[in-house]
mmCIF file of C-alpha atoms and ligand atoms in Angstrom:
data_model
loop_
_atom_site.group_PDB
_atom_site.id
_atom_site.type_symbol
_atom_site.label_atom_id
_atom_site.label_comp_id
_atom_site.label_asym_id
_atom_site.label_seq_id
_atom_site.Cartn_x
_atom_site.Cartn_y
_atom_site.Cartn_z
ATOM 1 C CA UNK A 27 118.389 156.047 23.258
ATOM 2 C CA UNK A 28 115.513 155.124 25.081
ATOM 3 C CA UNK A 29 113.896 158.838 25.314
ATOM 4 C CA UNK A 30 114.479 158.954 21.478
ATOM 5 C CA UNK A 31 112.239 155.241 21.072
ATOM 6 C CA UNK A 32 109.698 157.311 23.379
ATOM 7 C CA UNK A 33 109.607 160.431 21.137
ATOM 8 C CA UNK A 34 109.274 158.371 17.875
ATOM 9 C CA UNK A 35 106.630 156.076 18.710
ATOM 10 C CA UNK A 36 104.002 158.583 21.155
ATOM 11 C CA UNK A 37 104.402 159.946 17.626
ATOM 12 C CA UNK A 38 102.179 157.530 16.878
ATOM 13 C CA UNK A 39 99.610 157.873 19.058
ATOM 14 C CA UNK A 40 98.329 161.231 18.854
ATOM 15 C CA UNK A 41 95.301 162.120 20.127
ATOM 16 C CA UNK A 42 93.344 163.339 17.021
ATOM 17 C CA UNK A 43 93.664 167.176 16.717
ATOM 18 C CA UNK A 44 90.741 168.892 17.270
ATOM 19 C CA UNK A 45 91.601 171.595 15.043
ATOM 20 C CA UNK A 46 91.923 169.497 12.160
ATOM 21 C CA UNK A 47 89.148 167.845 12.193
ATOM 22 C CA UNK A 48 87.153 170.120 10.390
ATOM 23 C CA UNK A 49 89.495 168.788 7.129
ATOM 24 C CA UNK A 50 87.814 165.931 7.569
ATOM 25 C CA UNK A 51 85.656 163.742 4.909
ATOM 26 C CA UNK A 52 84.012 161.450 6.541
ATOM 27 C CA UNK A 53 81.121 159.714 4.232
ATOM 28 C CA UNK A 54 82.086 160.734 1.001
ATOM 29 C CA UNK A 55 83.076 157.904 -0.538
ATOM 30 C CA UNK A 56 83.234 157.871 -4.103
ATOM 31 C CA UNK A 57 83.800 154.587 -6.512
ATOM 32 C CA UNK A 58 86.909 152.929 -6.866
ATOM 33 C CA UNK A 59 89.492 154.893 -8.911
ATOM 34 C CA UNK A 60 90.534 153.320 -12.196
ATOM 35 C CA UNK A 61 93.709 152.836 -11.412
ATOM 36 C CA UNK A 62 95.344 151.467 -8.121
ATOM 37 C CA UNK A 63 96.590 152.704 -6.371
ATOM 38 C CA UNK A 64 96.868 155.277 -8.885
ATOM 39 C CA UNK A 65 100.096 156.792 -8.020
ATOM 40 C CA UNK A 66 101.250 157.472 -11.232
ATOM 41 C CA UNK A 67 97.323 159.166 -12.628
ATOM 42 C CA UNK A 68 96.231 161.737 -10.284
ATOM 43 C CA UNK A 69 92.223 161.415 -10.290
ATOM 44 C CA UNK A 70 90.461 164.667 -11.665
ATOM 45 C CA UNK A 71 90.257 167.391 -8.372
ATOM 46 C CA UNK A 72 86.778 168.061 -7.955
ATOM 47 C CA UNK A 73 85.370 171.395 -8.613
ATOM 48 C CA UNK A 74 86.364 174.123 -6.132
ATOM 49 C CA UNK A 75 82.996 175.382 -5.287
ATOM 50 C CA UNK A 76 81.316 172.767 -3.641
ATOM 51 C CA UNK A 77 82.254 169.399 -2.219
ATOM 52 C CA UNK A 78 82.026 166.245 -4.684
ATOM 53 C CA UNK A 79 78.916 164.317 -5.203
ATOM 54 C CA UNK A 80 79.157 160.764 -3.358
ATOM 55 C CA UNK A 81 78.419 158.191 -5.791
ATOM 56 C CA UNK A 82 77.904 154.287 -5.018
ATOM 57 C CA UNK A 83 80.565 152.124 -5.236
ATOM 58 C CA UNK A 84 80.708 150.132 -8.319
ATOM 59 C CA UNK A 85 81.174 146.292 -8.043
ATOM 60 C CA UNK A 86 85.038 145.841 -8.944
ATOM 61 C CA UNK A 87 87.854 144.636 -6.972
ATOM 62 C CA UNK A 88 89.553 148.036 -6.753
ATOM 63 C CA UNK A 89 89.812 149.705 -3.297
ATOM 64 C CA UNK A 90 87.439 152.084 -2.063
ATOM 65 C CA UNK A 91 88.305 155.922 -1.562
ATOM 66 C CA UNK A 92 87.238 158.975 -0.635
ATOM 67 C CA UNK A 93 86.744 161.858 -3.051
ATOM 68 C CA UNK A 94 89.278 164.907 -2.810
ATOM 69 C CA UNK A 95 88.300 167.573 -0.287
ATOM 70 C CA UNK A 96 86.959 171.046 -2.506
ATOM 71 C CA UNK A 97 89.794 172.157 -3.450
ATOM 72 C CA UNK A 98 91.216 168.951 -4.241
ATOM 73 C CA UNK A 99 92.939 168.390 -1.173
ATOM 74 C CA UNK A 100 93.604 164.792 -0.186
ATOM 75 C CA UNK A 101 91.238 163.312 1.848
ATOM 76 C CA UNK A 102 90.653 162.644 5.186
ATOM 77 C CA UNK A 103 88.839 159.609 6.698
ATOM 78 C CA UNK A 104 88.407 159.374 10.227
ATOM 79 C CA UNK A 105 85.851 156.397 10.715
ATOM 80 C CA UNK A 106 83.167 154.701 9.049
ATOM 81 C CA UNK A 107 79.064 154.870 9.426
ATOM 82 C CA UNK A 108 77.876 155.192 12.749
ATOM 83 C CA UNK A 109 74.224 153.931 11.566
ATOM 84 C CA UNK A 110 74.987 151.267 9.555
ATOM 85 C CA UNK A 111 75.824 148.239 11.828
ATOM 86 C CA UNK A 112 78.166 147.196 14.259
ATOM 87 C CA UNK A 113 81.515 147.239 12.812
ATOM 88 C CA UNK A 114 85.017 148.309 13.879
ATOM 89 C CA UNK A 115 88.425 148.317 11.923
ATOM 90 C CA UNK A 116 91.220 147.667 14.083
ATOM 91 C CA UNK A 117 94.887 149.075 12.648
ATOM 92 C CA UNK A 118 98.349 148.419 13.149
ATOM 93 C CA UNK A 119 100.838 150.492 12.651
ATOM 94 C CA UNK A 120 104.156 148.858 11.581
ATOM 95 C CA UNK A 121 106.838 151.616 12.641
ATOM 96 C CA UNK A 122 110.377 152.257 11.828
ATOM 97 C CA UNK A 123 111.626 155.290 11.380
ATOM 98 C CA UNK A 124 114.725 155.438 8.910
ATOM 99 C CA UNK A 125 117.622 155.763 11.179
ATOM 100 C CA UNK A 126 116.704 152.844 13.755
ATOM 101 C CA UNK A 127 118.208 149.863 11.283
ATOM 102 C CA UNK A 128 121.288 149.518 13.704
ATOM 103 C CA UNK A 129 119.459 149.024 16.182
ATOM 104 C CA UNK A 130 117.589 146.103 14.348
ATOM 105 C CA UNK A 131 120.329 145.054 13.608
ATOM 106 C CA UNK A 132 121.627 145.250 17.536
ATOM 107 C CA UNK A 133 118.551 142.425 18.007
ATOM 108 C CA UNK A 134 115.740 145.323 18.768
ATOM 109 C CA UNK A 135 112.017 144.167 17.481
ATOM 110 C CA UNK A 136 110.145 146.412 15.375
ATOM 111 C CA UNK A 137 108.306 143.229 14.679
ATOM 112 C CA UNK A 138 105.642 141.659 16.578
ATOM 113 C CA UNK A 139 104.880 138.030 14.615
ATOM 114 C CA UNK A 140 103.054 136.857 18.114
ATOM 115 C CA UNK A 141 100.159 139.577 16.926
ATOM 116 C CA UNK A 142 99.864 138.422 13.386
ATOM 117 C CA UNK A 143 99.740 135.615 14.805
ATOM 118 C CA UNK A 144 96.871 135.912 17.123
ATOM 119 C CA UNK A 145 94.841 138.229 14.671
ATOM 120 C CA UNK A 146 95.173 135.325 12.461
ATOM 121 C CA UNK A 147 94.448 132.541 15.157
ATOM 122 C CA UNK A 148 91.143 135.181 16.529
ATOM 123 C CA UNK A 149 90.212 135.477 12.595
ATOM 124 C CA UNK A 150 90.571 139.338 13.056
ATOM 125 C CA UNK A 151 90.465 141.640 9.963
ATOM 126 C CA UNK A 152 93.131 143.751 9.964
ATOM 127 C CA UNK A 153 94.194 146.651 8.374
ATOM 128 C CA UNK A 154 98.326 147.568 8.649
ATOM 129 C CA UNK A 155 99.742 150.948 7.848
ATOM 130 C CA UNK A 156 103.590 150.152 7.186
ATOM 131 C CA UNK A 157 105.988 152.232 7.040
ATOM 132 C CA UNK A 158 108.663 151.501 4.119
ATOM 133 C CA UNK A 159 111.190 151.138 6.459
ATOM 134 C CA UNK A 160 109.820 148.472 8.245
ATOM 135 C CA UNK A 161 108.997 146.401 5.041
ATOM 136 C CA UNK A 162 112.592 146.834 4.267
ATOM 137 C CA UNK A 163 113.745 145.142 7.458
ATOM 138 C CA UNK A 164 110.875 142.480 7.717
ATOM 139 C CA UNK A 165 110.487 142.278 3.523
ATOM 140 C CA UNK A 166 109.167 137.959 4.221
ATOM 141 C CA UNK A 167 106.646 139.081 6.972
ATOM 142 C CA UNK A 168 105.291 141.857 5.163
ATOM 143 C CA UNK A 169 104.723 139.652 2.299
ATOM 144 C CA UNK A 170 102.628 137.015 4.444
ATOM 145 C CA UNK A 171 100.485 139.506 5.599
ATOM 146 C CA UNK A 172 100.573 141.077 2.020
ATOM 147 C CA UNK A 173 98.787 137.725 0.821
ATOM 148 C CA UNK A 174 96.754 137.256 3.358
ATOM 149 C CA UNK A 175 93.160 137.990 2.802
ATOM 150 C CA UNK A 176 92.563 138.409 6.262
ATOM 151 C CA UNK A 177 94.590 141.856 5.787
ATOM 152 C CA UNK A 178 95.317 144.701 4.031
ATOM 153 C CA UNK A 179 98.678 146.567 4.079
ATOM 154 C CA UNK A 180 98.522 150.753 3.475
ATOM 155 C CA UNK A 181 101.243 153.268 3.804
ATOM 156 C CA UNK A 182 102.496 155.007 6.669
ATOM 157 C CA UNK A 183 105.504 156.664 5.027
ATOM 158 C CA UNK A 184 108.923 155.393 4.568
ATOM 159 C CA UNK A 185 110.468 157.354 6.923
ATOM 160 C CA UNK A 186 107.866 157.640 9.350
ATOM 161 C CA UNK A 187 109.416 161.041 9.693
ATOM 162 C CA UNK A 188 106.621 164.002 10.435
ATOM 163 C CA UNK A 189 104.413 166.009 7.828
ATOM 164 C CA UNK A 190 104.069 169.216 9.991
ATOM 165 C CA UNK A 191 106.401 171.238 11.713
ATOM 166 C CA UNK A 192 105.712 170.073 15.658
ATOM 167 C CA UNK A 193 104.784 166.212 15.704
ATOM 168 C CA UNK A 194 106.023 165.057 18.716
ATOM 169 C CA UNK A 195 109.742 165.385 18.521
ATOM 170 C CA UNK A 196 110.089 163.647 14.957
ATOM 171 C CA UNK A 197 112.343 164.935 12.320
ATOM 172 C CA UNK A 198 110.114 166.933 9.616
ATOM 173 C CA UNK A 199 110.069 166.276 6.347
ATOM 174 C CA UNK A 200 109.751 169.208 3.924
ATOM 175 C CA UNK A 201 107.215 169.797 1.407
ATOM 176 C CA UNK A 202 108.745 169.061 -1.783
ATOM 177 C CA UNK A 203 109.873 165.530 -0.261
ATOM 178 C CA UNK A 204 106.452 164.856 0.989
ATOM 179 C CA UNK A 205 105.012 162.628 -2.098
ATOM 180 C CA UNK A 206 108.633 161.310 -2.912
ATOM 181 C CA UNK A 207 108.410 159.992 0.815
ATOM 182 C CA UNK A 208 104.815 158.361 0.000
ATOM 183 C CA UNK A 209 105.850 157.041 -3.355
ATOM 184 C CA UNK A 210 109.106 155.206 -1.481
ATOM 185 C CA UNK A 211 106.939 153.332 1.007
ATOM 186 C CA UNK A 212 104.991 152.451 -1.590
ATOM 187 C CA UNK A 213 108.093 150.910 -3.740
ATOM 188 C CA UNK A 214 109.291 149.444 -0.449
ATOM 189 C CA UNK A 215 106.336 147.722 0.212
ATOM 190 C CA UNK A 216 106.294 146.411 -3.919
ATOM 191 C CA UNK A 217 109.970 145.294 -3.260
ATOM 192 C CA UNK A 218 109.112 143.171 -0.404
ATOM 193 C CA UNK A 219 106.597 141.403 -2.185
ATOM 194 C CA UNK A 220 103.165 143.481 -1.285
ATOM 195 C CA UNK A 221 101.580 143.136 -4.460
ATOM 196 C CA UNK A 222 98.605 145.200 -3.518
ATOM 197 C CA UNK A 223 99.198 147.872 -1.389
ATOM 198 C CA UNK A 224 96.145 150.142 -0.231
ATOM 199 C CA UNK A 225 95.757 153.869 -1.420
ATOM 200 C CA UNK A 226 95.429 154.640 1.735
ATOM 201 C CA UNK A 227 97.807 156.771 3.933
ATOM 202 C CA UNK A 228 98.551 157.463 7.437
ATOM 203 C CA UNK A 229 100.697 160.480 8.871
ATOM 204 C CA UNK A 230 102.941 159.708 10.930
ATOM 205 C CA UNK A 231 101.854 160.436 14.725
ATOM 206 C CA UNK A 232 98.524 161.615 12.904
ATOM 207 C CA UNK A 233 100.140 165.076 12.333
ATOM 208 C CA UNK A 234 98.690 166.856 9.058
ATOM 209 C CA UNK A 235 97.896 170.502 7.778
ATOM 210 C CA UNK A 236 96.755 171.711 4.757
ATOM 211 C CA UNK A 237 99.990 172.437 3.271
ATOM 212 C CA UNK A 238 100.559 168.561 3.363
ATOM 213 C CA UNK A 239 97.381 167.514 2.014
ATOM 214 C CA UNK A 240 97.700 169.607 -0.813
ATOM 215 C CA UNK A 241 101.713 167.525 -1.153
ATOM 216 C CA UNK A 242 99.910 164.570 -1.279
ATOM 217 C CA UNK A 243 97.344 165.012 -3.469
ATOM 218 C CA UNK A 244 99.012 163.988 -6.588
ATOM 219 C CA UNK A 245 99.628 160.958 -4.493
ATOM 220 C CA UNK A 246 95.784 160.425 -4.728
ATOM 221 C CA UNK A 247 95.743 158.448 -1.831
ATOM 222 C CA UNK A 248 93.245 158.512 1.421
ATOM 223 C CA UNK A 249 94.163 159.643 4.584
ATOM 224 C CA UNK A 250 93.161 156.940 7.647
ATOM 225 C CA UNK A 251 93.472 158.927 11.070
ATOM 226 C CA UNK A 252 91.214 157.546 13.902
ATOM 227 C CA UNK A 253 88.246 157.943 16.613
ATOM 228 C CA UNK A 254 90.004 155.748 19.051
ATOM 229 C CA UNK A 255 93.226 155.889 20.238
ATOM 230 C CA UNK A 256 94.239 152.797 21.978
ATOM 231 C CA UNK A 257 97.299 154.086 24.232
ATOM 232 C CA UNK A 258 99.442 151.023 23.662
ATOM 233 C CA UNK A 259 102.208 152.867 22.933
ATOM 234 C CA UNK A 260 104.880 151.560 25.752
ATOM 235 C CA UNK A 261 101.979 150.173 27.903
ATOM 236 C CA UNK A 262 103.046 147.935 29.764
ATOM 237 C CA UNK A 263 99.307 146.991 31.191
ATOM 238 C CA UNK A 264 97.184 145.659 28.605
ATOM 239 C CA UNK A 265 94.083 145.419 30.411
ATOM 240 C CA UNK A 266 94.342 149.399 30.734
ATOM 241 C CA UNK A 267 94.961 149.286 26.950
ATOM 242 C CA UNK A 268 91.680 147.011 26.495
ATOM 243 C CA UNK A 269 89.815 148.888 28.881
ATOM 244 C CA UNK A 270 90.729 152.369 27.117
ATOM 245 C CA UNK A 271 89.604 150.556 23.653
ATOM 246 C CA UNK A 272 86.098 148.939 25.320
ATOM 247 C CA UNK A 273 85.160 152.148 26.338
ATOM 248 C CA UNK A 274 85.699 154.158 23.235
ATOM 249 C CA UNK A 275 84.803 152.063 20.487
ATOM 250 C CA UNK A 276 81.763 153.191 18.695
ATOM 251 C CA UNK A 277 80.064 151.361 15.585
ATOM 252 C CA UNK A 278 82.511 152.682 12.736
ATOM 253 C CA UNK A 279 85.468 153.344 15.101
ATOM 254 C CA UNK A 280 88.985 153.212 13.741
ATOM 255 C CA UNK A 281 91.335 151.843 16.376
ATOM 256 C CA UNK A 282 94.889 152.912 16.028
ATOM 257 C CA UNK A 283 97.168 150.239 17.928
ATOM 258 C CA UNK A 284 101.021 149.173 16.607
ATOM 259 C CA UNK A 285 102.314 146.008 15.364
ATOM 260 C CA UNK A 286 106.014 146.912 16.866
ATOM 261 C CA UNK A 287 106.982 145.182 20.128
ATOM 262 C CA UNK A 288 109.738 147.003 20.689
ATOM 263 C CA UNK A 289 107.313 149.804 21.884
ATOM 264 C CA UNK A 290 104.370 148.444 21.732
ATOM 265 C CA UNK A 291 104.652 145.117 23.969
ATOM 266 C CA UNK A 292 101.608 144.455 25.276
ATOM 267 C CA UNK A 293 99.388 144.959 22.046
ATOM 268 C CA UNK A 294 98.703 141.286 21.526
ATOM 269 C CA UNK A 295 97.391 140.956 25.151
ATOM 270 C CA UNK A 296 95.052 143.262 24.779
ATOM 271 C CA UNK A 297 93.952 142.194 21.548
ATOM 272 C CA UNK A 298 93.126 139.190 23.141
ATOM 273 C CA UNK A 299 90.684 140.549 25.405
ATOM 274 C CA UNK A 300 89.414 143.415 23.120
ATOM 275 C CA UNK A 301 88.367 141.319 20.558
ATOM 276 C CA UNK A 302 86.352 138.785 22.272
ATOM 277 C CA UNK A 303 84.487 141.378 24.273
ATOM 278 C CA UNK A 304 83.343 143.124 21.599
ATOM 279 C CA UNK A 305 82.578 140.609 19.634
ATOM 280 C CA UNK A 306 79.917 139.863 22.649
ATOM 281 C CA UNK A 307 78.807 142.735 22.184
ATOM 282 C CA UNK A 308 77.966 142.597 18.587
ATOM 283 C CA UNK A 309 80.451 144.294 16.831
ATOM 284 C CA UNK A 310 82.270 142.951 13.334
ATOM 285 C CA UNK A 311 85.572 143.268 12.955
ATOM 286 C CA UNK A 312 86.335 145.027 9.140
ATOM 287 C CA UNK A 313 88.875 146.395 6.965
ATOM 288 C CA UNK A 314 89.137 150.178 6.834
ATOM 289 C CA UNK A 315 88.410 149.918 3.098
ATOM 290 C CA UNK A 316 84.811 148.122 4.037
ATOM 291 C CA UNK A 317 84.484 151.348 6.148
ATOM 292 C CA UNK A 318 85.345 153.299 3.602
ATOM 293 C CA UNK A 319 83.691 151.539 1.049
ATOM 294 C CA UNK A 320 80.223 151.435 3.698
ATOM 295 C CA UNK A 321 80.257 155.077 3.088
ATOM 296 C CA UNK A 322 79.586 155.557 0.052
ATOM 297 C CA UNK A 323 75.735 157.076 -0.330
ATOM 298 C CA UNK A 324 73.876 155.675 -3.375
ATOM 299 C CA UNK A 325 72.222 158.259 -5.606
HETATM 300 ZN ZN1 ZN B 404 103.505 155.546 13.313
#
């Protein structure tokens, strides 16, 4: 039981694959689409021979997101601007996989209220990928921190099951399930009272290929990896986990971290010591849509 906790959550925590990251689209935001999160209207895929012209983002209330990749693949954001000030977007990611509710029910905490908590007490922005599952199980938390300006909830699945063949030791989910999966979280989260769910998305345990950002892109969501990966997964030392976030963060770093203390129970330590520090040292905490949104490159 305890090895198959282990193999779901590392799942998590992925380093970022260096062989994907040429799929990435970092700074090429485009406006807000029309419709959020624009499940149901798939935005137009750009043209095939040559990447989509950045526009500004118009003044609206509608989420920033990247443009599809060339060939209208769904893309990929990794972090923000590394010129344009001092800011870092810390994220959470709420796990639950879809065959742990017995052992929620057994009294095991996929929850961790004492880091809302502190986020909230710190006056942290926030942004937390939730995974359908998890909104099912916690439907009156994920509606505080649904309503909450301080945050913003995206979608990390419903099953938190994989989107390639080998991600750490999770089940796979095929192709043809891939959106359905998406679209569930996103119903989850709606049932639970998240009005506004992000369009943005995050594989579980970071795992992608080509194959699944083409599933997705009728989705017409964003992809959120990361540059920093904080290690709290089962640390037990959170002044290792600070330390391995001080030293990576860069200006526009995306900090991937969980909001589960089941397997993640030291997270709100070493929140408490990340945050301060870097504050020190200048940097604003944000949103991964302000990152997002930062990127966009006026014409
Ligand atoms: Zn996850």
């Amino acid at each position: 039981m305890i090895r198959s906790v282990r193999r779901v959550t590392l799942a998590c925590v992925g380093a970022t694959l260096a062989s994907l990251t040429s799929l990435t689209a970092c700074g090429t935001a485009q406006a807000p689409p029309a419709a959020h999160p624009a499940l149901s209207t798939p935005r137009p895929t750009a043209p095939s021979s040559r990447p989509p012209t950045p526009r500004p983002t118009a003044p609206s209330s509608r989420p920033p997101t990247l443009a599809p990749g060339p060939t209208g693949l769904t893309p990929v954001f990794e972090h923000g601007s590394r010129t344009h000030g001092r800011t870092v977007a810390l994220t959470f990611d709420a796990d639950m996989t879809a065959d742990q509710g017995p052992r929620a029910a057994a009294g095991e905490r996929f929850d961790n209220p004492r880091l809302i908590a502190t986020l909230r007490a710190l006056k942290v922005p926030a942004t937390v990928f939730m995974t359908g599952r998890w909104a099912e199980q916690y439907p009156a938390q994920a509606r505080s921190i649904g309503r909450d300006p301080l945050f913003e909830i995206a979608n990390h699945s419903y099953s938190h099951y994989a989107f390639t063949g080998d991600c750490y030791g999770l089940p796979t989910i095929s192709q043809d399930r891939m959106r359905a999966d998406v679209e569930r979280a996103y119903a989850a989260l709606r049932r639970a009272g998240v009005q506004e769910p992000m369009p943005y998305f995050r594989f579980p345990g970071g795992c992608y290929d080509q194959r699944a950002l083409k599933a997705l892109a009728p989705a017409d969501v964003t992809a959120v990896q990361w540059d920093v990966v904080s290690g709290d997964a089962f640390a037990t030392d959170a002044d290792a986990v600070a330390r391995q976030v001080l030293e990576k963060v860069r200006p526009g770093s995306v900090v991937v971290m969980h909001c589960t203390t089941s397997a993640a129970p030291a997270t709100e330590e070493a929140v408490r010591t990340v945050v301060p520090e870097l504050r020190r040292q200048g940097f604003r905490f944000v949103k991964v849509s302000e990152l997002i949104g930062a990127s966009a490159v006026p014409r």
